[in-house]
CSV table of C-alpha atoms and ligand atoms in Angstrom, one decimal:
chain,number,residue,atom,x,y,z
V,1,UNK,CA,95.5,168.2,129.5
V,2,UNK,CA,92.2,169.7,129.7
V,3,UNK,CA,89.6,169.3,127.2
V,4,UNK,CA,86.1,171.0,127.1
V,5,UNK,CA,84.1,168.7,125.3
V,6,UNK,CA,80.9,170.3,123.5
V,7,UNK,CA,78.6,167.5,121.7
V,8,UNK,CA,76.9,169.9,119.3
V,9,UNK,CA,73.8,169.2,116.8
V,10,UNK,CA,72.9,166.7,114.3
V,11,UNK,CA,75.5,163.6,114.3
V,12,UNK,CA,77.5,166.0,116.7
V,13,UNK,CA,76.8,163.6,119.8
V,14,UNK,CA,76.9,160.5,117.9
V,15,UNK,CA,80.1,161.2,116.6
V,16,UNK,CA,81.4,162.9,119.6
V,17,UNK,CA,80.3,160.1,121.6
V,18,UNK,CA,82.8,157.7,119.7
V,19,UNK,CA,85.7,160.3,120.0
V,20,UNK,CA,85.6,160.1,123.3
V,21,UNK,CA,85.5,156.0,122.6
V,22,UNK,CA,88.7,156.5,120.8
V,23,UNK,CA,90.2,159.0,122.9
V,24,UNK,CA,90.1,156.6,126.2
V,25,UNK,CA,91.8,154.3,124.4
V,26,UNK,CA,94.9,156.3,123.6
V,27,UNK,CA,94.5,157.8,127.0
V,28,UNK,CA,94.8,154.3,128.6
V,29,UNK,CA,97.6,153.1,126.1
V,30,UNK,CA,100.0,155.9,126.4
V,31,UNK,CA,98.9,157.3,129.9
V,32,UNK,CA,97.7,160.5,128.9
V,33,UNK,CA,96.8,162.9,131.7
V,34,UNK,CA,93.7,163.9,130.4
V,35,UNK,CA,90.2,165.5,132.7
V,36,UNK,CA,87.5,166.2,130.3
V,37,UNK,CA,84.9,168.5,131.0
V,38,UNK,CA,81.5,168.1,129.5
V,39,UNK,CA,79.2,171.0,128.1
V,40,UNK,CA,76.7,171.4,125.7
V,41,UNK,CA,76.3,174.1,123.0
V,42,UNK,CA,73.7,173.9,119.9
V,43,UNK,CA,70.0,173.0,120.3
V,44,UNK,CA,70.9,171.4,123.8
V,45,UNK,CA,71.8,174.9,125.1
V,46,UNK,CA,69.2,176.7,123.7
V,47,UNK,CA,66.5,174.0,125.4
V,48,UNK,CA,69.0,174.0,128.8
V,49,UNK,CA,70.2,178.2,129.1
V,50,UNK,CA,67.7,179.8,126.4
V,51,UNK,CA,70.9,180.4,124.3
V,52,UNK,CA,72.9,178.4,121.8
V,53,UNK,CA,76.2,179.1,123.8
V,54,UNK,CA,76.7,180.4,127.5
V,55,UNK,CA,79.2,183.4,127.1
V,56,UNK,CA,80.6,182.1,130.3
V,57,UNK,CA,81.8,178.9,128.3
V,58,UNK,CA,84.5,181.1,126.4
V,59,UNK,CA,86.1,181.4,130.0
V,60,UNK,CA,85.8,177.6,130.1
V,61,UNK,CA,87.3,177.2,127.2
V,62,UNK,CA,90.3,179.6,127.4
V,63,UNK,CA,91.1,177.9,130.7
V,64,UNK,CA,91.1,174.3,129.0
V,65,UNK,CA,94.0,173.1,127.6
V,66,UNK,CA,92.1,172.7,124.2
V,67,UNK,CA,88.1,172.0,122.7
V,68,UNK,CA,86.8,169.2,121.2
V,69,UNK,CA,83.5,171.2,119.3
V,70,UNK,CA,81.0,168.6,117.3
V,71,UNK,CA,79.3,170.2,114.5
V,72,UNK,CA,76.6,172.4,115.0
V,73,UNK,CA,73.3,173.7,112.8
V,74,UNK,CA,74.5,176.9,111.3
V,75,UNK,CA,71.3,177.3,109.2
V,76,UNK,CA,68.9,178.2,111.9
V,77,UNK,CA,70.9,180.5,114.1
V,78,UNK,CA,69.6,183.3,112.3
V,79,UNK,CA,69.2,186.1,115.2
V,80,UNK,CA,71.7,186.6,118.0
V,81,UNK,CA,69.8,189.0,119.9
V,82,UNK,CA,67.5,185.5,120.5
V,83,UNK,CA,70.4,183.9,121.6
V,84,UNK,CA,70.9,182.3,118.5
V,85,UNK,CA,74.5,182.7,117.9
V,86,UNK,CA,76.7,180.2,116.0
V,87,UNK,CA,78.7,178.4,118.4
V,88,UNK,CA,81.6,177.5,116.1
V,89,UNK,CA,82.4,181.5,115.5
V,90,UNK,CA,81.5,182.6,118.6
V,91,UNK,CA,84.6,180.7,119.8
V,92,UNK,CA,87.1,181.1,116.6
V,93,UNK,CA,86.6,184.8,117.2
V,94,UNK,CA,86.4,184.8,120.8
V,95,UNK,CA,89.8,182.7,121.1
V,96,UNK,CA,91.3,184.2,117.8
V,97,UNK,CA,91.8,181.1,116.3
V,98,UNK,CA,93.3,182.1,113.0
V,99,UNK,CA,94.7,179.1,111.6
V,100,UNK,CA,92.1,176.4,110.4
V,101,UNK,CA,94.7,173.4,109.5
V,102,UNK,CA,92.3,170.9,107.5
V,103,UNK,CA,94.1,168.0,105.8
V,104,UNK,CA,93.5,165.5,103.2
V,105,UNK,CA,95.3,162.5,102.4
V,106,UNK,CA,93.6,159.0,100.8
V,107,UNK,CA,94.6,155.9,102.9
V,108,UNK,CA,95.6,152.6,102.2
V,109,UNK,CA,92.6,150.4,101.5
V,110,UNK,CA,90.0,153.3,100.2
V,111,UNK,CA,89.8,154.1,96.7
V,112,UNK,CA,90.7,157.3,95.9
V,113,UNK,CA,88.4,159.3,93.4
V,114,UNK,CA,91.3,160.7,92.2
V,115,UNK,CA,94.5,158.7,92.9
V,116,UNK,CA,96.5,159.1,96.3
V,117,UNK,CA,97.4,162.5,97.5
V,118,UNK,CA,98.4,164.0,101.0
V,119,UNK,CA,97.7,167.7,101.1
V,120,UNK,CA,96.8,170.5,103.7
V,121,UNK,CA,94.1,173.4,103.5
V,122,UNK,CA,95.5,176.3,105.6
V,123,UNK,CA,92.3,178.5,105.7
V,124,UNK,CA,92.2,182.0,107.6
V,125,UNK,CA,89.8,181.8,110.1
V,126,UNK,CA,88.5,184.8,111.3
V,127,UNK,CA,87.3,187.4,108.8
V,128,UNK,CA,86.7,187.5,104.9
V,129,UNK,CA,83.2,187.1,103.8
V,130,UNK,CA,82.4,185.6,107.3
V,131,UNK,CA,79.1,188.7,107.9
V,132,UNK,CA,78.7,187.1,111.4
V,133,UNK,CA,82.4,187.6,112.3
V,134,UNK,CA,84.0,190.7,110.3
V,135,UNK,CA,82.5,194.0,112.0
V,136,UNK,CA,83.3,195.0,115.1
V,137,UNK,CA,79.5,195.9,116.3
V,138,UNK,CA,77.1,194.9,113.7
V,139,UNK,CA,76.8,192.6,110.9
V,140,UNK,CA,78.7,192.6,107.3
V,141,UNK,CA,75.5,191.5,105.3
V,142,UNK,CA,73.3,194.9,105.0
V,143,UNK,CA,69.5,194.4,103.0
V,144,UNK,CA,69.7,197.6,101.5
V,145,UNK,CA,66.1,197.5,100.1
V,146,UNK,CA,64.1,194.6,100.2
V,147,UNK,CA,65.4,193.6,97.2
V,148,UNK,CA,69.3,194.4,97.9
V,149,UNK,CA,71.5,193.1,99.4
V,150,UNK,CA,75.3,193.1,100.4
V,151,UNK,CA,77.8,191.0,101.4
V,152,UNK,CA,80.9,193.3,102.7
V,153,UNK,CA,84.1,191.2,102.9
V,154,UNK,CA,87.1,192.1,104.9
V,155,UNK,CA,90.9,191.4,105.0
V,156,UNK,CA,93.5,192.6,106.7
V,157,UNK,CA,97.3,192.7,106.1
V,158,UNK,CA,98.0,191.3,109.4
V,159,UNK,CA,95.4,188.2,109.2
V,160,UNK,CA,97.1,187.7,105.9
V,161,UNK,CA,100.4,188.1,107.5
V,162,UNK,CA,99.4,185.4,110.3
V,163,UNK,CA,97.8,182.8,107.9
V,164,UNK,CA,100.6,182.8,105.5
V,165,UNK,CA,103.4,182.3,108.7
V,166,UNK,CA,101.2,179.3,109.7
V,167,UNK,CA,101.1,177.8,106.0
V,168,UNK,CA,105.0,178.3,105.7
V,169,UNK,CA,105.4,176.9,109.0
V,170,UNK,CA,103.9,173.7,108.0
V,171,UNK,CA,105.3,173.4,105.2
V,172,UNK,CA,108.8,173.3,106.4
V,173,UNK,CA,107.9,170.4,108.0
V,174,UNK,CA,105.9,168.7,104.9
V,175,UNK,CA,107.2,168.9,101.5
V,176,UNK,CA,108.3,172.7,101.4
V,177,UNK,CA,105.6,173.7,99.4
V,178,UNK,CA,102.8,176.4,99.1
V,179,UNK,CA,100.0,177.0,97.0
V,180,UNK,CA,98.3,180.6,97.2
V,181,UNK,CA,94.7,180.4,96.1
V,182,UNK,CA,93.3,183.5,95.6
V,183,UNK,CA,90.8,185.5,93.3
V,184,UNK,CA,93.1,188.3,93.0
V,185,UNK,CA,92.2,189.0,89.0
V,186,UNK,CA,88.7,190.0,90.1
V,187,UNK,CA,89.2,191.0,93.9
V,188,UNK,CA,92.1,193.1,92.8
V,189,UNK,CA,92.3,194.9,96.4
V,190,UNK,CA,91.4,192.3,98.4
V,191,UNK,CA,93.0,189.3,97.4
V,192,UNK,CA,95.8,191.3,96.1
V,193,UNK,CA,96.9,192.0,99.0
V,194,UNK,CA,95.8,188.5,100.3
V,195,UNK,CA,99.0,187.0,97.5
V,196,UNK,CA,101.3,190.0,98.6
V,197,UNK,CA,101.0,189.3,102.1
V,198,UNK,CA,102.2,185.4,101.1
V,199,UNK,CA,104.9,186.4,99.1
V,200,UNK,CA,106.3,188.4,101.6
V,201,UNK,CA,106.3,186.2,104.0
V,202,UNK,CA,107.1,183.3,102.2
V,203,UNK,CA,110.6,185.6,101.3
V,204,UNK,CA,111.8,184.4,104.6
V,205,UNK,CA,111.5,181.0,103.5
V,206,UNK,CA,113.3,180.5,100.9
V,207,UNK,CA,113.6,176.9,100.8
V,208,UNK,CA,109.8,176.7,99.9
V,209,UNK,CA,108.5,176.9,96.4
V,210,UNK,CA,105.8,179.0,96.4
V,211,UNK,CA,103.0,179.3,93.6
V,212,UNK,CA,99.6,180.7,93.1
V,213,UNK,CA,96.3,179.5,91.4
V,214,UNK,CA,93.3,181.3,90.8
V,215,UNK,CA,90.4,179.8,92.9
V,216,UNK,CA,87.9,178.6,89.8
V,217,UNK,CA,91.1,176.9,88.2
V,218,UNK,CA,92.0,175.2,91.7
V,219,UNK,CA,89.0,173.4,91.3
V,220,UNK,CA,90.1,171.7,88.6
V,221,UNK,CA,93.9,171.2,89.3
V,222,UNK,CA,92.7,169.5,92.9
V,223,UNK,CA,90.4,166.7,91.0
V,224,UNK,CA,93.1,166.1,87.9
V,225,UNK,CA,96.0,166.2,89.7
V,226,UNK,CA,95.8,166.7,93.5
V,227,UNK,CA,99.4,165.2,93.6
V,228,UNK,CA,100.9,168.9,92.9
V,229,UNK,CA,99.6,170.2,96.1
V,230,UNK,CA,100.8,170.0,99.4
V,231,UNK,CA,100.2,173.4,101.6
V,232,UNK,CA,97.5,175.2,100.3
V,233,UNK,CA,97.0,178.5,101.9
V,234,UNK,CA,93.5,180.6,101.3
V,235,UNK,CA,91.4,183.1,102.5
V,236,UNK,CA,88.4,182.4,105.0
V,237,UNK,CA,85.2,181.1,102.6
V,238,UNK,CA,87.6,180.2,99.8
V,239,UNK,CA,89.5,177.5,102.5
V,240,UNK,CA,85.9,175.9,103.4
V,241,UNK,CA,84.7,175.1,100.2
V,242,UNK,CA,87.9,173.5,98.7
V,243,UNK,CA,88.4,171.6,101.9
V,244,UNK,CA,85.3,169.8,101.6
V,245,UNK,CA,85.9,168.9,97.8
V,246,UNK,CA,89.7,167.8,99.2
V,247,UNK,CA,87.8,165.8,102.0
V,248,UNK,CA,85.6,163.9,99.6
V,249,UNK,CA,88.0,163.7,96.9
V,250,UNK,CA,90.0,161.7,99.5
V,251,UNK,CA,87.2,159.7,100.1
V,252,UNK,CA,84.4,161.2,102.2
V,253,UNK,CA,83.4,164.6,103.6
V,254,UNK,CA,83.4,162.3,106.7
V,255,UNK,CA,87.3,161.9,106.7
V,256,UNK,CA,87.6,165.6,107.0
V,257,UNK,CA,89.8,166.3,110.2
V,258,UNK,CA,90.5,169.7,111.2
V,259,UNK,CA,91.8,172.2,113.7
V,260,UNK,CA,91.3,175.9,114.6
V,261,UNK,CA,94.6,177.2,116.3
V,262,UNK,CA,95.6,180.4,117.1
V,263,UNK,CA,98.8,181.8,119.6
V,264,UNK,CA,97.7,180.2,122.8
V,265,UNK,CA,94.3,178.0,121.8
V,266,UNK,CA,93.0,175.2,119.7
V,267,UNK,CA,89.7,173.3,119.0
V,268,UNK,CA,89.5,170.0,117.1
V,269,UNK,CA,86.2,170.7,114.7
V,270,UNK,CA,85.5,168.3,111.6
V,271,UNK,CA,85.2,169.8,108.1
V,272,UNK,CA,81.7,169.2,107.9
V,273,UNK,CA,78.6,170.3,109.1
V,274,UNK,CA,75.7,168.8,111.2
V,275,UNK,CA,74.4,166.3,108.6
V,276,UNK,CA,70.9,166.8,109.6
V,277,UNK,CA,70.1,163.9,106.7
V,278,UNK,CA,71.9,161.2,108.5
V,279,UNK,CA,71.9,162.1,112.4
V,280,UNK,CA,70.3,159.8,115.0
V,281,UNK,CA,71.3,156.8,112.3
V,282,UNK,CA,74.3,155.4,113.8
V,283,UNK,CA,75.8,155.9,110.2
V,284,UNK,CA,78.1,159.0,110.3
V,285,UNK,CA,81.5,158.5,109.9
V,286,UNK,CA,83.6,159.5,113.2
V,287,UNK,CA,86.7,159.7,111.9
V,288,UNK,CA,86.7,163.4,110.9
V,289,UNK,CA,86.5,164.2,114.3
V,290,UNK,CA,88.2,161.8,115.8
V,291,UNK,CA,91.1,162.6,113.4
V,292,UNK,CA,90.5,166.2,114.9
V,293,UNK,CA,91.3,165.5,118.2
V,294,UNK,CA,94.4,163.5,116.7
V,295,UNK,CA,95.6,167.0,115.8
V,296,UNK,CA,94.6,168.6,119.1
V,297,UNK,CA,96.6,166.4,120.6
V,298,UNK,CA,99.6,166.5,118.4
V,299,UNK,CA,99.2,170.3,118.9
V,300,UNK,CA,99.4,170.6,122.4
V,301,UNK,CA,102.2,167.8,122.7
V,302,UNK,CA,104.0,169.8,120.4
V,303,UNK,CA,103.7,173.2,122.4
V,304,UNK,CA,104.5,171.9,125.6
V,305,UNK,CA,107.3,169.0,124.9
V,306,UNK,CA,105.0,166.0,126.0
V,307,UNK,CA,106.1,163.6,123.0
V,308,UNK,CA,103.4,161.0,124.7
V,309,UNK,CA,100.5,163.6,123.2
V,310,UNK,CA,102.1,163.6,119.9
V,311,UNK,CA,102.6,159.7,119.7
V,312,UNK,CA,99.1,159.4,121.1
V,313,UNK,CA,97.6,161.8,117.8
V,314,UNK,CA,99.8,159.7,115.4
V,315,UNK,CA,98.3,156.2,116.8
V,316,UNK,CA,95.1,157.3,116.4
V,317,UNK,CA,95.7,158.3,112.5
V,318,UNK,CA,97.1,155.1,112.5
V,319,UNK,CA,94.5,153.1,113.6
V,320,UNK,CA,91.7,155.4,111.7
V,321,UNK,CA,93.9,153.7,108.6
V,322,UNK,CA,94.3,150.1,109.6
V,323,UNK,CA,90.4,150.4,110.7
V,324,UNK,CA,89.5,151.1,106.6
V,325,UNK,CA,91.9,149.2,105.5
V,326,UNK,CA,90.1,146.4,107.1
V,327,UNK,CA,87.2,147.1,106.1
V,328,UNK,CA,85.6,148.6,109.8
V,329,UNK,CA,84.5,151.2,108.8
V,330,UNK,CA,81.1,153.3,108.4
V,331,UNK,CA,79.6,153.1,104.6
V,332,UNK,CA,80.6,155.8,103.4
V,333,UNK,CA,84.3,154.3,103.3
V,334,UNK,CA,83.2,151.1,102.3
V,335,UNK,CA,82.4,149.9,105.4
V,336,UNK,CA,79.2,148.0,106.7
V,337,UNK,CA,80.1,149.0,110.5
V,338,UNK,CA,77.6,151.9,112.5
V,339,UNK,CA,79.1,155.1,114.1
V,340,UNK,CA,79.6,153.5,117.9
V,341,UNK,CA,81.0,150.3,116.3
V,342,UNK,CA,83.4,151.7,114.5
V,343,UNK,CA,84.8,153.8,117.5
V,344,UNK,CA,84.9,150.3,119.3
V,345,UNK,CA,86.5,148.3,116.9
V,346,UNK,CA,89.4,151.5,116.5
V,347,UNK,CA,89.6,151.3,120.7
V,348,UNK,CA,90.6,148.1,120.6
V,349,UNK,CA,92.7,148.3,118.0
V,350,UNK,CA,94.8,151.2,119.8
V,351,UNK,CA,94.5,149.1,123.1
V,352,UNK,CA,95.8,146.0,121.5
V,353,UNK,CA,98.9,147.7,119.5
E,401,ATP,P1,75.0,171.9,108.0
E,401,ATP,O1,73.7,172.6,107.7
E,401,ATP,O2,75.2,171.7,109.5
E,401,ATP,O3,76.2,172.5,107.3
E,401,ATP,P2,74.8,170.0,105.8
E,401,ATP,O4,74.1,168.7,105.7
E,401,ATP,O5,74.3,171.2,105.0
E,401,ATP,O6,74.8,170.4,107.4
E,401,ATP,P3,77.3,168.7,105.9
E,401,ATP,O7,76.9,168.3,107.3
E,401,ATP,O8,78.6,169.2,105.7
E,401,ATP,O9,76.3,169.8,105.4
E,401,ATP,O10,77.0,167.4,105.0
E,401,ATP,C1,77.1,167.4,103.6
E,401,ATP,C2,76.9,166.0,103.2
E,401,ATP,O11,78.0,165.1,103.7
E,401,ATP,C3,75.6,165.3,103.7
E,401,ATP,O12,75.1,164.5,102.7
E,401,ATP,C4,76.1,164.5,104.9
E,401,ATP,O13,75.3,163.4,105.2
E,401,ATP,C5,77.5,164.1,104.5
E,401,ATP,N1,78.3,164.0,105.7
E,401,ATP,C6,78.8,165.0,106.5
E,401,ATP,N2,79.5,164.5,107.5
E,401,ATP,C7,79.5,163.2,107.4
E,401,ATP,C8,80.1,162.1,108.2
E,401,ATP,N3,80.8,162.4,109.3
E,401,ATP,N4,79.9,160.9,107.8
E,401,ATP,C9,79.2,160.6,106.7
E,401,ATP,N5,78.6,161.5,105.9
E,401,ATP,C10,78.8,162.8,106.2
């Protein structure tokens, strides 16, 4: 399998730096084929090529077998005409990776905030209020005067379409359940056709028991009873705020795992961003990216038959579990254990399983 590896901004390298930690140690235990090519994107481009990302490295990455992407600023990538371009949508859009699968689940060991649940985000990934990615030439924020402004927001029917196959999929292999949040009361075109699109696709599933919850109202479902969710499928902006309340609520933001699929590619991204607060400290939790690359490689072992890639992501979910549990872990779980550490002590746990 081969990986691209891009380190990104903030805690990006730290925390990519113990992936890689963890991912030798699954290599080594289950003999994963693995060449992993290094590349940097972020601040380090821009110093290196004058541009946050090299177009070339889409070709890079299309080749690869999958991406491993550490967070990157998105605050100060203002103009792409400077080269400023935000690395994580210049490759969801340049790869089409529809389908961002973020899950949340508390772990044995790590005090819920609100009781144990297991539950999967399944946010579309490449338009809706996203102005750097929804026009075709231009940009979908417009200052109309100097004191207007608008936000355009696009769907489609067949991004719809896509998102809600992905979230049924899923969910005939979880509990056979899906959630449609929406905003369809006020977005009456928009996410209207958003719920349609669901049901109709969720018609060919008719063992799954399909509901739908406004968004504002999910919010307070997901902290009193996150038990009733399983697969929760939303639109684009929607999906990446209620994954990071779902990532806390499990525990920390840092626990948020994630991957952006589409038909032929994947990158393994955490839920967060760069943490600019808490980079260079040795104190950021790895696991959400590490439990990233877990569903990289559970993807790709799934596509092409190699059972060893799937047993390799479920061993390192494992140990990412067994590691809180045992208290070695970085603080924000309850642990007292830095960044690198914690990748250390989860390496030898694999190795030693
Ligand atoms: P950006 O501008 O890149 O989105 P941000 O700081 O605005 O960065 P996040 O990076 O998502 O947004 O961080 C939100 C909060 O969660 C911050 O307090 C940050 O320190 C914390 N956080 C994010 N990731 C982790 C992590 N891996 N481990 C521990 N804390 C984290």
């Amino acid at each position: 399998m081969r990986i691209l590896v891009l380190p990104g901004d903030g805690i990006g390298p730290e925390i990519t730096d113990a992936t890689l930690v963890a991912l030798e140690a699954v290599r080594d235990r289950f003999s994963l084929p693995l060449d992993l090519r290094h590349d940097v994107v972020g601040y380090a481009s821009q110093k290196q090529h004058g541009t946050t990302v090299r177009p070339s490295l889409l070709d890079d990455a299309r080749k690869a077998d999958g991406v491993i992407l550490g967070p990157t600023d998105s605050l100060e990538f203002r103009d792409e005409g400077k080269g400023e371009i935000n690395p994580s949508k210049f490759f969801r859009k340049g790869m089409d990776l529809f389908a961002n699968i973020r899950p949340s689940r508390t772990y044995a060991g790590l005090p819920g905030k609100v009781g144990e649940f297991d539950l999967v985000v399944v946010r579309e990934n490449t338009e809706g209020f996203y102005a750097d990615r929804n026009m075709e030439a231009g940009n979908g924020e417009i200052l109309v005067t100097p004191d207007v402004a608008i936000s355009l927001r696009r769907i489609t029917r067949v991004c719809c379409l896509r998102i809600a196959r992905a979230a049924c999929e899923l969910a005939m292999q979880r509990s056979r359940r899906v959630t449609i949040v929406h905003k369809a009361n006020v977005l009456k075109v928009c996410d209207g056709m958003f719920v349609d699109a669901c049901r109709e696709v969720a018609a060919d599933y008719p063992e799954i028991t399909v509901d739908a919850v406004l968004v504002d109202a999910m919010m307070a479902y997901v902290v009193r009873d996150p038990r009733r969710f399983d697969v929760v499928v939303t639109t684009n902006m929607f999906g990446d705020i209620l994954s990071d309340l779902t990532a806390e609520l499990s525990g920390s933001l840092g626990l948020g795992g994630s991957l952006n699929a589409g038909a032929e590619h994947a990158m393994a991204q955490a839920a967060h961003g760069s943490a600019p607060d808490i980079a260079g400290q040795d104190v950021a939790n790895p696991s959400s990216l590490i439990l990233s690359t877990a569903l990289l490689l559970g993807w790709y072992g799934r596509r092409t038959g190699k059972d060893d890639f799937v047993a390799a992501g479920e061993a390192l979910d494992r140990a990412i579990e067994a590691g809180i549990s045992a208290g070695e872990a970085t603080r924000d779980v309850g642990g007292r254990l830095g960044t690198r550490v914690t990748a250390e002590a989860l390496a030898k746990r694999i190795r030693s399983a």
